[in-house]
XYZ file of C-alpha atoms in Angstrom:
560
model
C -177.372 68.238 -157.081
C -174.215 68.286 -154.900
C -171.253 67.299 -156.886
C -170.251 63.438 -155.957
C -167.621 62.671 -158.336
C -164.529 65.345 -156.941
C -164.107 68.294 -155.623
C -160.588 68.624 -156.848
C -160.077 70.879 -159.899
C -160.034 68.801 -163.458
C -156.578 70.558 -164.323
C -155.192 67.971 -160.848
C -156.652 65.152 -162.053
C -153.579 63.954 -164.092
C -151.497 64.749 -161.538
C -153.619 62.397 -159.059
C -153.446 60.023 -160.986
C -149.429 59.946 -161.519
C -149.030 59.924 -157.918
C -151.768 56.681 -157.423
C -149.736 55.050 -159.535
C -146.222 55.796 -158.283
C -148.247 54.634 -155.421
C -149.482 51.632 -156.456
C -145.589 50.839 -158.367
C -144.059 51.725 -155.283
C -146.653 48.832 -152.991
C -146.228 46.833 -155.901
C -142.352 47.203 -156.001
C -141.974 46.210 -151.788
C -143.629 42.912 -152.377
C -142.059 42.177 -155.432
C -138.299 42.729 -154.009
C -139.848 40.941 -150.843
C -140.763 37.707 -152.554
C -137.642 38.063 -154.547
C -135.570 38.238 -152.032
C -134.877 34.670 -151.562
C -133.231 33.922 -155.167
C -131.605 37.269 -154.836
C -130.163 35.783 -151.701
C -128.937 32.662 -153.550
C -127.118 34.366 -156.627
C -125.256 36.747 -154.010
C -123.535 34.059 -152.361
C -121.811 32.913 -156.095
C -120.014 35.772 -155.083
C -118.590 34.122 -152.305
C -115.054 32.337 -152.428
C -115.753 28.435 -152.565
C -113.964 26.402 -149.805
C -112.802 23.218 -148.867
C -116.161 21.578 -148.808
C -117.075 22.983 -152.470
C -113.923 22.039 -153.916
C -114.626 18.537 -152.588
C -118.174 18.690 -154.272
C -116.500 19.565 -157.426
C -114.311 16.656 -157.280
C -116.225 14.086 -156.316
C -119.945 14.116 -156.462
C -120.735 17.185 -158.808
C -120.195 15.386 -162.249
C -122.501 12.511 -161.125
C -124.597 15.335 -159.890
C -124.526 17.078 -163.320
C -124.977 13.859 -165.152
C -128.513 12.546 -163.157
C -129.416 15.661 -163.767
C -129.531 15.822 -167.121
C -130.499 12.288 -167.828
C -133.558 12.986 -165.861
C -134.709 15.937 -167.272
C -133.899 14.084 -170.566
C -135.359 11.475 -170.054
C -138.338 12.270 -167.975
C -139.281 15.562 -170.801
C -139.139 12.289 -173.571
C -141.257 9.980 -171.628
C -143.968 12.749 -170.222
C -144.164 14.183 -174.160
C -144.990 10.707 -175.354
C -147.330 9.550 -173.137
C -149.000 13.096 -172.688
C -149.377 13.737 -175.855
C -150.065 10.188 -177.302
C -152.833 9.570 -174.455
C -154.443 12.854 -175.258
C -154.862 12.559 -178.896
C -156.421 9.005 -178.595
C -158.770 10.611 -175.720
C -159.782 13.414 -177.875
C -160.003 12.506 -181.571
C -160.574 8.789 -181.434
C -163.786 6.698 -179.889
C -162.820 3.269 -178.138
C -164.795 1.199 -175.256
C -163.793 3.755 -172.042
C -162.723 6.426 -173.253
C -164.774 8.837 -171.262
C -163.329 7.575 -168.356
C -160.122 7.405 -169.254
C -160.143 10.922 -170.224
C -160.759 11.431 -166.663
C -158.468 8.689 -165.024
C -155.525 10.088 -166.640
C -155.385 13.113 -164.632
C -155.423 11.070 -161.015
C -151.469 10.890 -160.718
C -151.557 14.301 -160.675
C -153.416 13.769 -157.010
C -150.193 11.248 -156.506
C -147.216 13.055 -154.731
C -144.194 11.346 -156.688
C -142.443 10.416 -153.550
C -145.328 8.700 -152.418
C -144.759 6.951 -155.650
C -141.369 6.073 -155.133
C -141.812 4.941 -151.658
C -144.664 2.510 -152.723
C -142.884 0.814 -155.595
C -139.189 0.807 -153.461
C -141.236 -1.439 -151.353
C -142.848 -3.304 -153.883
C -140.194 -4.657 -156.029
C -137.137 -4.628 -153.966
C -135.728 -8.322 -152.949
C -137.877 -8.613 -149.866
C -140.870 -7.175 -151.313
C -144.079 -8.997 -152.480
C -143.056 -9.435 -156.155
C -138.950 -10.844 -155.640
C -140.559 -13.079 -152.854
C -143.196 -14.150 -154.658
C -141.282 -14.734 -157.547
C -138.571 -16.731 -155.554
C -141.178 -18.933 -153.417
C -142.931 -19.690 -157.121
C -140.082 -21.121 -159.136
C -137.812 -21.737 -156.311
C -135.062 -19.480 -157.059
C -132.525 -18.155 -154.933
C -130.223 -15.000 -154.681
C -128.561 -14.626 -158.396
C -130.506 -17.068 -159.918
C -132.428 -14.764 -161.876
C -132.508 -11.049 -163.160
C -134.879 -8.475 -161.793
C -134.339 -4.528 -162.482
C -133.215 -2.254 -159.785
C -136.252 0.208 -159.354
C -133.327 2.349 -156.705
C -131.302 3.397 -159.271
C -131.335 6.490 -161.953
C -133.431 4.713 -164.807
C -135.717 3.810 -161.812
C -135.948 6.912 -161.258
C -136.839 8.182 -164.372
C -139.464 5.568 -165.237
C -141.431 6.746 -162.013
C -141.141 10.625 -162.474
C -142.272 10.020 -166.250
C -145.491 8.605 -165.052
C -145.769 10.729 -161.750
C -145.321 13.725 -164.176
C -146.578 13.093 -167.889
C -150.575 14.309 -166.792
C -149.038 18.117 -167.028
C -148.191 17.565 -170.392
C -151.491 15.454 -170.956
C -153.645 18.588 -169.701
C -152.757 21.108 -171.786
C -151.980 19.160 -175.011
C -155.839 17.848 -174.776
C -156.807 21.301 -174.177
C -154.979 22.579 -177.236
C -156.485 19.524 -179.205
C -159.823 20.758 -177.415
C -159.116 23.730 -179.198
C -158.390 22.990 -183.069
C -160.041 23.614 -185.584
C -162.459 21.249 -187.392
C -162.497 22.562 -190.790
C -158.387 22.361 -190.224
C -158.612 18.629 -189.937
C -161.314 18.148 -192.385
C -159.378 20.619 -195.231
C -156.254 17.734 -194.487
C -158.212 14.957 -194.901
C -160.175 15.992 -198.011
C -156.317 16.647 -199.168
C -155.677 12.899 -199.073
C -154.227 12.940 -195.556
C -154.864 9.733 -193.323
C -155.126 9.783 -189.453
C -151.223 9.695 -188.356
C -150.322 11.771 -191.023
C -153.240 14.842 -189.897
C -151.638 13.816 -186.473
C -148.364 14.246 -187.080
C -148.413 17.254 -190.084
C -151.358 19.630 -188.651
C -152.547 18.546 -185.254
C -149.541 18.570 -183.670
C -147.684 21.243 -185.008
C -150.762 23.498 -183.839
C -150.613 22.070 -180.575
C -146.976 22.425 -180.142
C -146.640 25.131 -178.073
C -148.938 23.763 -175.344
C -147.160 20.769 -175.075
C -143.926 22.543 -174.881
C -145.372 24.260 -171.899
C -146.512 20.908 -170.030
C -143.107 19.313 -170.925
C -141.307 22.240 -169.079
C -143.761 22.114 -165.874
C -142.754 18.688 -166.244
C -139.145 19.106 -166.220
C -139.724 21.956 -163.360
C -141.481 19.519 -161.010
C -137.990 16.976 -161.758
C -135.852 19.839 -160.845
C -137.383 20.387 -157.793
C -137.876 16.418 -156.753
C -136.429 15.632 -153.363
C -138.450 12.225 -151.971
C -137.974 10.460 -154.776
C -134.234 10.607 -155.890
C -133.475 10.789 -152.083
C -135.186 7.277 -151.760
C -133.669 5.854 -154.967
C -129.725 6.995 -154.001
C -129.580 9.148 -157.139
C -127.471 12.381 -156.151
C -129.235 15.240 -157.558
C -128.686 19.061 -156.533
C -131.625 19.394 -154.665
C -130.190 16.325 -152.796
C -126.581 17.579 -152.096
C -128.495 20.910 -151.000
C -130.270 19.594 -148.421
C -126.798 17.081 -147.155
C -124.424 20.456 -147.627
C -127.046 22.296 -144.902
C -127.672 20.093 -142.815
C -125.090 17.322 -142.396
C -121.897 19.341 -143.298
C -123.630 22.558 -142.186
C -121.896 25.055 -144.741
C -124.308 27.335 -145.869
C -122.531 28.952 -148.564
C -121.945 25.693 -150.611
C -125.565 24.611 -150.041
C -126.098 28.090 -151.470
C -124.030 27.877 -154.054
C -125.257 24.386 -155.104
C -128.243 26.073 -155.116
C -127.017 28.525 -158.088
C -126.288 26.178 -160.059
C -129.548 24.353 -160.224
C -131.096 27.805 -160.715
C -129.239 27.153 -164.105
C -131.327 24.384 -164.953
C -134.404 26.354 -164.206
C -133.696 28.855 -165.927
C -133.532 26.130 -168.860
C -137.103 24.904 -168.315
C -138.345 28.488 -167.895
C -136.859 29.737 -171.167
C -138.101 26.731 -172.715
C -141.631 27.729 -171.300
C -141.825 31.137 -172.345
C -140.234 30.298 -175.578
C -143.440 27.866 -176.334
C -145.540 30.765 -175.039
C -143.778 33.072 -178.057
C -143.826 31.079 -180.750
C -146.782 31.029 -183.555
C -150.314 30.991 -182.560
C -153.333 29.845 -184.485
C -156.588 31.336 -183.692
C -160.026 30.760 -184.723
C -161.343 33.364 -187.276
C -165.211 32.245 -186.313
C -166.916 32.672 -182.554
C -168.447 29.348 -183.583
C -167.352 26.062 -182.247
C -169.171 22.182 -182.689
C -167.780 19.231 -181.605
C -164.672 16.961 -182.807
C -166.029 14.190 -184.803
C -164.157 11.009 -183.675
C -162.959 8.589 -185.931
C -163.864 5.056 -184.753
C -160.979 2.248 -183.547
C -161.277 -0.906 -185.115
C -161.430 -3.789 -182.641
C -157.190 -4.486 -182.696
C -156.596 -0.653 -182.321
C -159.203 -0.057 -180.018
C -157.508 -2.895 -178.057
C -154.127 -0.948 -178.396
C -156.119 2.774 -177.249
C -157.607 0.803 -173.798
C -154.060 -0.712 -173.050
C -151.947 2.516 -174.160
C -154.064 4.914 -171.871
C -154.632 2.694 -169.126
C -151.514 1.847 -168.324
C -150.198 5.258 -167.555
C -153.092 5.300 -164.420
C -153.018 1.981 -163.814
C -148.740 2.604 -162.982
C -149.215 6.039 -161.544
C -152.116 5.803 -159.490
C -153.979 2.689 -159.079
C -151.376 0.675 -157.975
C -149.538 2.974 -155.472
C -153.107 3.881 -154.360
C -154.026 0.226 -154.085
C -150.810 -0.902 -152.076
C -150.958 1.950 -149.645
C -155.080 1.228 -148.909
C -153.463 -2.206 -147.921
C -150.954 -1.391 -146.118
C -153.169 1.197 -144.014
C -155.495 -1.588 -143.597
C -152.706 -4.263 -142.763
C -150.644 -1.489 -140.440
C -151.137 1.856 -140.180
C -149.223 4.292 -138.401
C -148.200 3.293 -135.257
C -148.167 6.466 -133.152
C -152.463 6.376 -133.079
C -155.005 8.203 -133.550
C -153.703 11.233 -131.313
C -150.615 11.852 -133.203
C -151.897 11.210 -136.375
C -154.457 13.740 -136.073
C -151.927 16.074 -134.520
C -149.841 15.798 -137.931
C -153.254 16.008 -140.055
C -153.310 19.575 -138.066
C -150.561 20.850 -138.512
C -150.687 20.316 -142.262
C -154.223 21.702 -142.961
C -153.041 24.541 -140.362
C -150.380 25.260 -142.475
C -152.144 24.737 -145.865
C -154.881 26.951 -144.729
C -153.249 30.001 -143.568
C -151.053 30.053 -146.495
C -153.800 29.715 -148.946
C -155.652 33.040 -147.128
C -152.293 34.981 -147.014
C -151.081 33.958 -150.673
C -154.768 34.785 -151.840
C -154.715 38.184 -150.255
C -151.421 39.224 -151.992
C -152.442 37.913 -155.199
C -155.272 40.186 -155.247
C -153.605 43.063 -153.907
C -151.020 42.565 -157.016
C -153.910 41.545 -159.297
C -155.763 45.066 -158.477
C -152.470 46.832 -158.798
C -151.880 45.822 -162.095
C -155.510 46.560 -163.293
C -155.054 50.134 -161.797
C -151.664 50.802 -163.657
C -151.251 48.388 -165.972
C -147.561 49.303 -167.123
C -144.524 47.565 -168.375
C -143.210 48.549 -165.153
C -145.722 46.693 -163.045
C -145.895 43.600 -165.526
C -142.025 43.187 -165.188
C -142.903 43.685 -160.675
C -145.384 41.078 -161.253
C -143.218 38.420 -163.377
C -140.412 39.258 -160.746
C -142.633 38.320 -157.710
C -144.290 34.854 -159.333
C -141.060 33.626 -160.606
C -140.823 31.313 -157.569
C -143.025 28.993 -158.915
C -139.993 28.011 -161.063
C -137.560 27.252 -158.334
C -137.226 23.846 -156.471
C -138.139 24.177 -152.664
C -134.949 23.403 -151.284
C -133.384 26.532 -153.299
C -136.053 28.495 -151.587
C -135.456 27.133 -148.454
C -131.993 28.067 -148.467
C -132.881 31.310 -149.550
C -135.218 32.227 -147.108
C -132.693 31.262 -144.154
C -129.684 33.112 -145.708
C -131.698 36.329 -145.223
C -133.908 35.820 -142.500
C -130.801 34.152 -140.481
C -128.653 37.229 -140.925
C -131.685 39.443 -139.677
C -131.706 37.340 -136.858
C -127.984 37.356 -135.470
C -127.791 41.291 -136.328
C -130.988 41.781 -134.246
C -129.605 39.511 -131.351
C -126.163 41.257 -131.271
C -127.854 44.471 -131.355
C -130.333 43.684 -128.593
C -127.135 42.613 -126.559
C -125.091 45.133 -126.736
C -127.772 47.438 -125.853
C -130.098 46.044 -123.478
C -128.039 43.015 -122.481
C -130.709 40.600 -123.271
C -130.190 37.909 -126.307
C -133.689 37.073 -128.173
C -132.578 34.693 -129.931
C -133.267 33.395 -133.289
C -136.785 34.912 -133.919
C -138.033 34.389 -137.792
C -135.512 31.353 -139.118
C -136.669 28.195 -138.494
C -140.108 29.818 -137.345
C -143.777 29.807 -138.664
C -143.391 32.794 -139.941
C -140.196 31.670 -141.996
C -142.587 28.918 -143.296
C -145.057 30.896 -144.542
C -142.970 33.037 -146.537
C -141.436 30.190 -148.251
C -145.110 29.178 -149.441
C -145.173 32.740 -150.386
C -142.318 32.457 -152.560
C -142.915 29.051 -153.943
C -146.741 29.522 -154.784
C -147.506 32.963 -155.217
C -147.929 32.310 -159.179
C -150.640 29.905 -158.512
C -152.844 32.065 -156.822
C -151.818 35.333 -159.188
C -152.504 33.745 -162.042
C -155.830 32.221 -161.158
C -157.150 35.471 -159.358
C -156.067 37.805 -162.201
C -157.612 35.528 -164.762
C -160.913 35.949 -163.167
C -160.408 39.728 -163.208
C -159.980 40.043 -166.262
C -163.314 39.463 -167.123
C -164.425 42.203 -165.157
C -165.517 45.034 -167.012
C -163.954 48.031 -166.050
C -166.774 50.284 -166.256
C -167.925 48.446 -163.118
C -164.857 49.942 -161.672
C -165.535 53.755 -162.784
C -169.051 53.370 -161.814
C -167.860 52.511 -158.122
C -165.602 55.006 -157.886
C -168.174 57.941 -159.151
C -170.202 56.576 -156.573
C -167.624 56.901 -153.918
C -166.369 53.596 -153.421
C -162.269 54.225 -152.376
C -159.974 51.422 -154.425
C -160.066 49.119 -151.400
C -164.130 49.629 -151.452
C -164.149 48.654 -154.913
C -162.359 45.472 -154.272
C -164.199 44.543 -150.678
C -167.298 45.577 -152.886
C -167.321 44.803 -156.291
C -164.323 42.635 -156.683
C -164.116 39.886 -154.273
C -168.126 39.140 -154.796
C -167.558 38.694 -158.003
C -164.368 36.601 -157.588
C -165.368 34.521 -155.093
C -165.215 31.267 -157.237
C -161.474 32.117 -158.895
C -160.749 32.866 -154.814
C -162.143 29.406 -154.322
C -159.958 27.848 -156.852
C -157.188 29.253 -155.800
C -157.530 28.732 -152.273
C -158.000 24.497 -153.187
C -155.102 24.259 -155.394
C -152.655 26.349 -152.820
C -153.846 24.221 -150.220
C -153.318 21.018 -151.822
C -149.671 22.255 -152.763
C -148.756 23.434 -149.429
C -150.088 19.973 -148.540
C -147.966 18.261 -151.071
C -144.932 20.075 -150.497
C -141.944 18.315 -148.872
C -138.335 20.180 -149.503
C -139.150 23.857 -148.173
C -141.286 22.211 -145.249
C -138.884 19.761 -144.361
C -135.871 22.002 -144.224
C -137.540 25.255 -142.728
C -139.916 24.137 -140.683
C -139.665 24.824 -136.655
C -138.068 21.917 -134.401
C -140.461 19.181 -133.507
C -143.634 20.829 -135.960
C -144.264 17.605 -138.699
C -146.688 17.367 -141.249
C -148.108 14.589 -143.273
C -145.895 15.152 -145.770
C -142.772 15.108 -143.134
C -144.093 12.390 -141.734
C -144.573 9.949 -144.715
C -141.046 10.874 -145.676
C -139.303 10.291 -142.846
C -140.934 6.619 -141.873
C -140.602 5.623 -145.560
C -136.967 6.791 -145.660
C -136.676 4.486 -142.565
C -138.238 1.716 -144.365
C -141.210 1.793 -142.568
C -143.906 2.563 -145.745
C -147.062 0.543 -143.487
C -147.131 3.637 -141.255
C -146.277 6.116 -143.664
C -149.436 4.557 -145.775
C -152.042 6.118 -143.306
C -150.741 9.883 -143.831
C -149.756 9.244 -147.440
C -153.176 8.218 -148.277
C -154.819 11.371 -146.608
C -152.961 13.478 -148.861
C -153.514 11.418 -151.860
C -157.523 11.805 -150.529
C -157.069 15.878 -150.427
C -155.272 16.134 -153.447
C -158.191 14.344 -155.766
C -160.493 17.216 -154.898
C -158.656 19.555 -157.763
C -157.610 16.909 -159.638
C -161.619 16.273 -160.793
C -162.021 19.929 -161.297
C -158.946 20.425 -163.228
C -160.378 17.255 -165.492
C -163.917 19.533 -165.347
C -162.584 22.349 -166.608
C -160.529 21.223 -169.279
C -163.660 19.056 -170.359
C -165.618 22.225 -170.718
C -163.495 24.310 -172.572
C -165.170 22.923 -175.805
C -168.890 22.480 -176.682
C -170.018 18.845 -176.340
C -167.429 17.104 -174.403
């Protein structure tokens, strides 16, 4: 029988296989530097001598800057933990009237873009919204006769992020509750412990790390806030970024504003992997059963409904309910035409990036199961770091780059043929897309190489004795088998790309809007009845993973 493994001798097999995987380091190493390129571009400009515009930064603006900073992440990590976690206990170990679907209700803000949020409540309870003017026509009162809190401010600010934000925290500390241990819980309450005290001495110790993970996608999502703050007046870095490029047009301070925020990252991120590192607690039996839930009496029952609905009824059902109003009421003026040419553009956009970002992540994903070194897990963490920098910091450091390619191409081209392209990538699609790249490259790795994981590898030797090259494998064997992590992927890049605001809004080619452009820029202008029509298409979009996130989650344990 002829021979259909290899004709090569078996003393050249090692050596073939040293040179795939320089190979495979060497493809994996391109992208990697590639997608990194961006925050590389960023960190090279601290290098820079600061001017007159940066030392004006410094003394003015940059210690109010530094302080809204830090009160939001503050106070937005606070608020998210409490609610997050407090909401997901009651959900999971406790029985009350609703509980099912609150379990589910909490994750809709998630489907909620938080500048939607803060557009919809600016409008609400400023003093000519519905609330001041109802409030005034009802008792009669005029202008400083009573007091009403400023929703534009920083603790405005912080109030809406918490409740924009807190369902990443909620997620993954019900999924580590999901996850306990009964006999834990039992073994502390045959020890004499009550409810709060298993809560607060077992439960949530063992559940720590997961929360300390949603608390710091949490605080990432604050960093990277633009709509919001930029509605409510609070100067933030991503803020002064976006005013330094574009209305002072210095690109080295936006740059270096850019830096520093990185610092703050770089906060959340260690605080991330640091959860990630600390103790874990794993089951010693294959065997799981359901939590037993303790019964609410009527008063704390009472307390449960009101304690977990009010986090959805503030962060979706309201907004939600005021812009389905306003779309009825107004709408977007432009029409139908427009509208749909906006709706385009943005599933255009969301599409294409979801394809290209779901063919690299499977090119990396296959990489890494081919030569699965420390070298190409420390190419991998380089290229999905993006996930953990704001937009605008990408932005800026996709333009530095692609900007000086640009000039240096278009003096070249001059001197030599006498013609002058142009600028051909910055401000282009192509610029765009590799922003997305950058920003949600993680999302689509991480999803794609969870799902091949559980792909035996002995499907992949049995391929390749049967001839299949490494891309037959994956056109094959792989992407069959993957279609539904593909499919996952694919909705939740698409419904970020939809989301997204910074990046687009700053990189984006002259005259090309999105939704997401679009609802800013007519809410900035006060003008939230049109922006409701293209605000609630997103907010429609977004709900699709938002029900199979709650699905998921749901499943991980036996009877829920």
């Amino acid at each position: 029988m002829t021979d259909i493994v290899s004709s090569a001798p078996s003393s050249n097999l090692p050596v073939l296989r040293r040179r795939r995987g320089l190979v495979w380091i060497s493809l994996a190493a391109i992208v990697a530097l590639v997608i990194a390129a961006p925050v590389f571009a960023i960190l090279v400009n601290l290098s820079h001598p600061a001017g007159e515009l940066w030392r004006h930064l410094i003394s003015t603006v940059l210690p109010e800057m530094l302080y809204n900073t830090i009160v939001l992440m503050v106070g937005v990590g606070l608020g998210t933990m409490i609610i997050g976690t407090g909401c997901a206990w009651l959900v999971t170990m406790t029985e009350f009237p609703g509980r099912r679907w609150l379990a589910w209700a909490l994750f809709l803000p998630l489907a909620m873009p938080s500048y939607v949020t803060a557009f919809v409540y600016g409008d609400l309870l400023q003093y000519a919204g519905p609330i001041q003017s109802g409030l005034r026509q009802l008792f009669g009162w005029e202008r400083g006769d009573y007091w009403f809190p400023d929703v534009l401010s920083l603790g405005g600010a912080v109030f809406l992020l918490i409740f924009a934000f807190f369902p990443y925290v909620f997620m993954l500390a019900r999924a580590a509750f999901l996850d306990q241990s009964v006999c834990v819980l039992e073994v502390g309450r045959t020890l004499g412990l009550g409810p709060w005290q298993r809560f607060l001495r077992i439960a949530l110790p063992l559940a720590r790390p997961m929360i300390a993970g949603g608390v710091a996608l949490a605080l990432m999502e604050t960093l990277a806030e633009f709509g919001a703050v930029s509605y409510f007046g609070v100067p933030t870095f991503t803020t002064a970024i976006y005013r330094t490029w574009f209305g002072m047009g210095d690109a080295v301070a936006a740059a270096q504003l850019a830096a520093v925020l990185l610092v703050f990252v770089l906060a959340a991120v260690m605080l991330e992997r640091a959860s990630r590192q600390a103790k874990r607690f794993h089951h010693t039996s294959a065997r799981t059963r359901p939590l037993p839930l303790r019964p609410l009496p009527p008063v704390a029952a009472a307390f449960a409904i009101l304690a977990c609905a009010l986090p959805v009824l503030i962060g979706f059902v309201l907004p939600g309910g005021w812009l389905l109003y306003l779309a009825i009421d107004q709408g977007d003026s432009l029409g139908l035409a427009r509208l749909v040419e906006f709706t385009t553009n943005s599933f255009l956009l969301a599409g294409i990036a979801a394809v290209l970002l779901i063919a690299v992540a499977l090119g990396l994903a296959y990489a890494q199961r081919l030569n699965p070194t420390r070298g190409m897990s420390w190419l991998i963490q380089l290229a999905t770091m993006g996930y953990a920098v704001p937009g605008s910091v990408i932005a800026i450091g996709v333009l530095l780059p692609l900007a000086f390619f640009d000039h240096a191409l278009n003096d070249w081209a001059q001197a030599t043929f006498g013609i002058a392209p142009g600028l051909l990538l910055s401000g282009s699609l192509i610029a765009l897309f590799y922003a997305y790249l950058v920003r949600f490259l993680a999302v689509s790795f991480n999803t794609i190489d969870g799902g091949l994981h559980r792909i035996r590898p002995s499907l992949d030797q049995a391929a390749r004795v049967l001839g299949q090259t490494p891309l037959g494998v994956v056109r094959r064997i792989h992407a069959p088998l993957l279609r539904g992590s593909m499919l996952t992927a694919a909705m939740l890049i698409f419904v970020d790309v939809l989301k997204e605001l910074p990046a687009t809004l700053i990189v984006r080619p002259f005259d090309f809007d999105t939704l997401a452009v679009r609802v800013y820029q007519l809410a900035s202008d006060e003008r939230l009845g049109e922006a409701s029509t293209g605000a609630l298409i997103i907010v429609a979009v977004s709900l699709i993973p938002v029900i199979w996130l709650h699905a998921a989650v749901a499943r991980s344990r036996p009877g829920e």
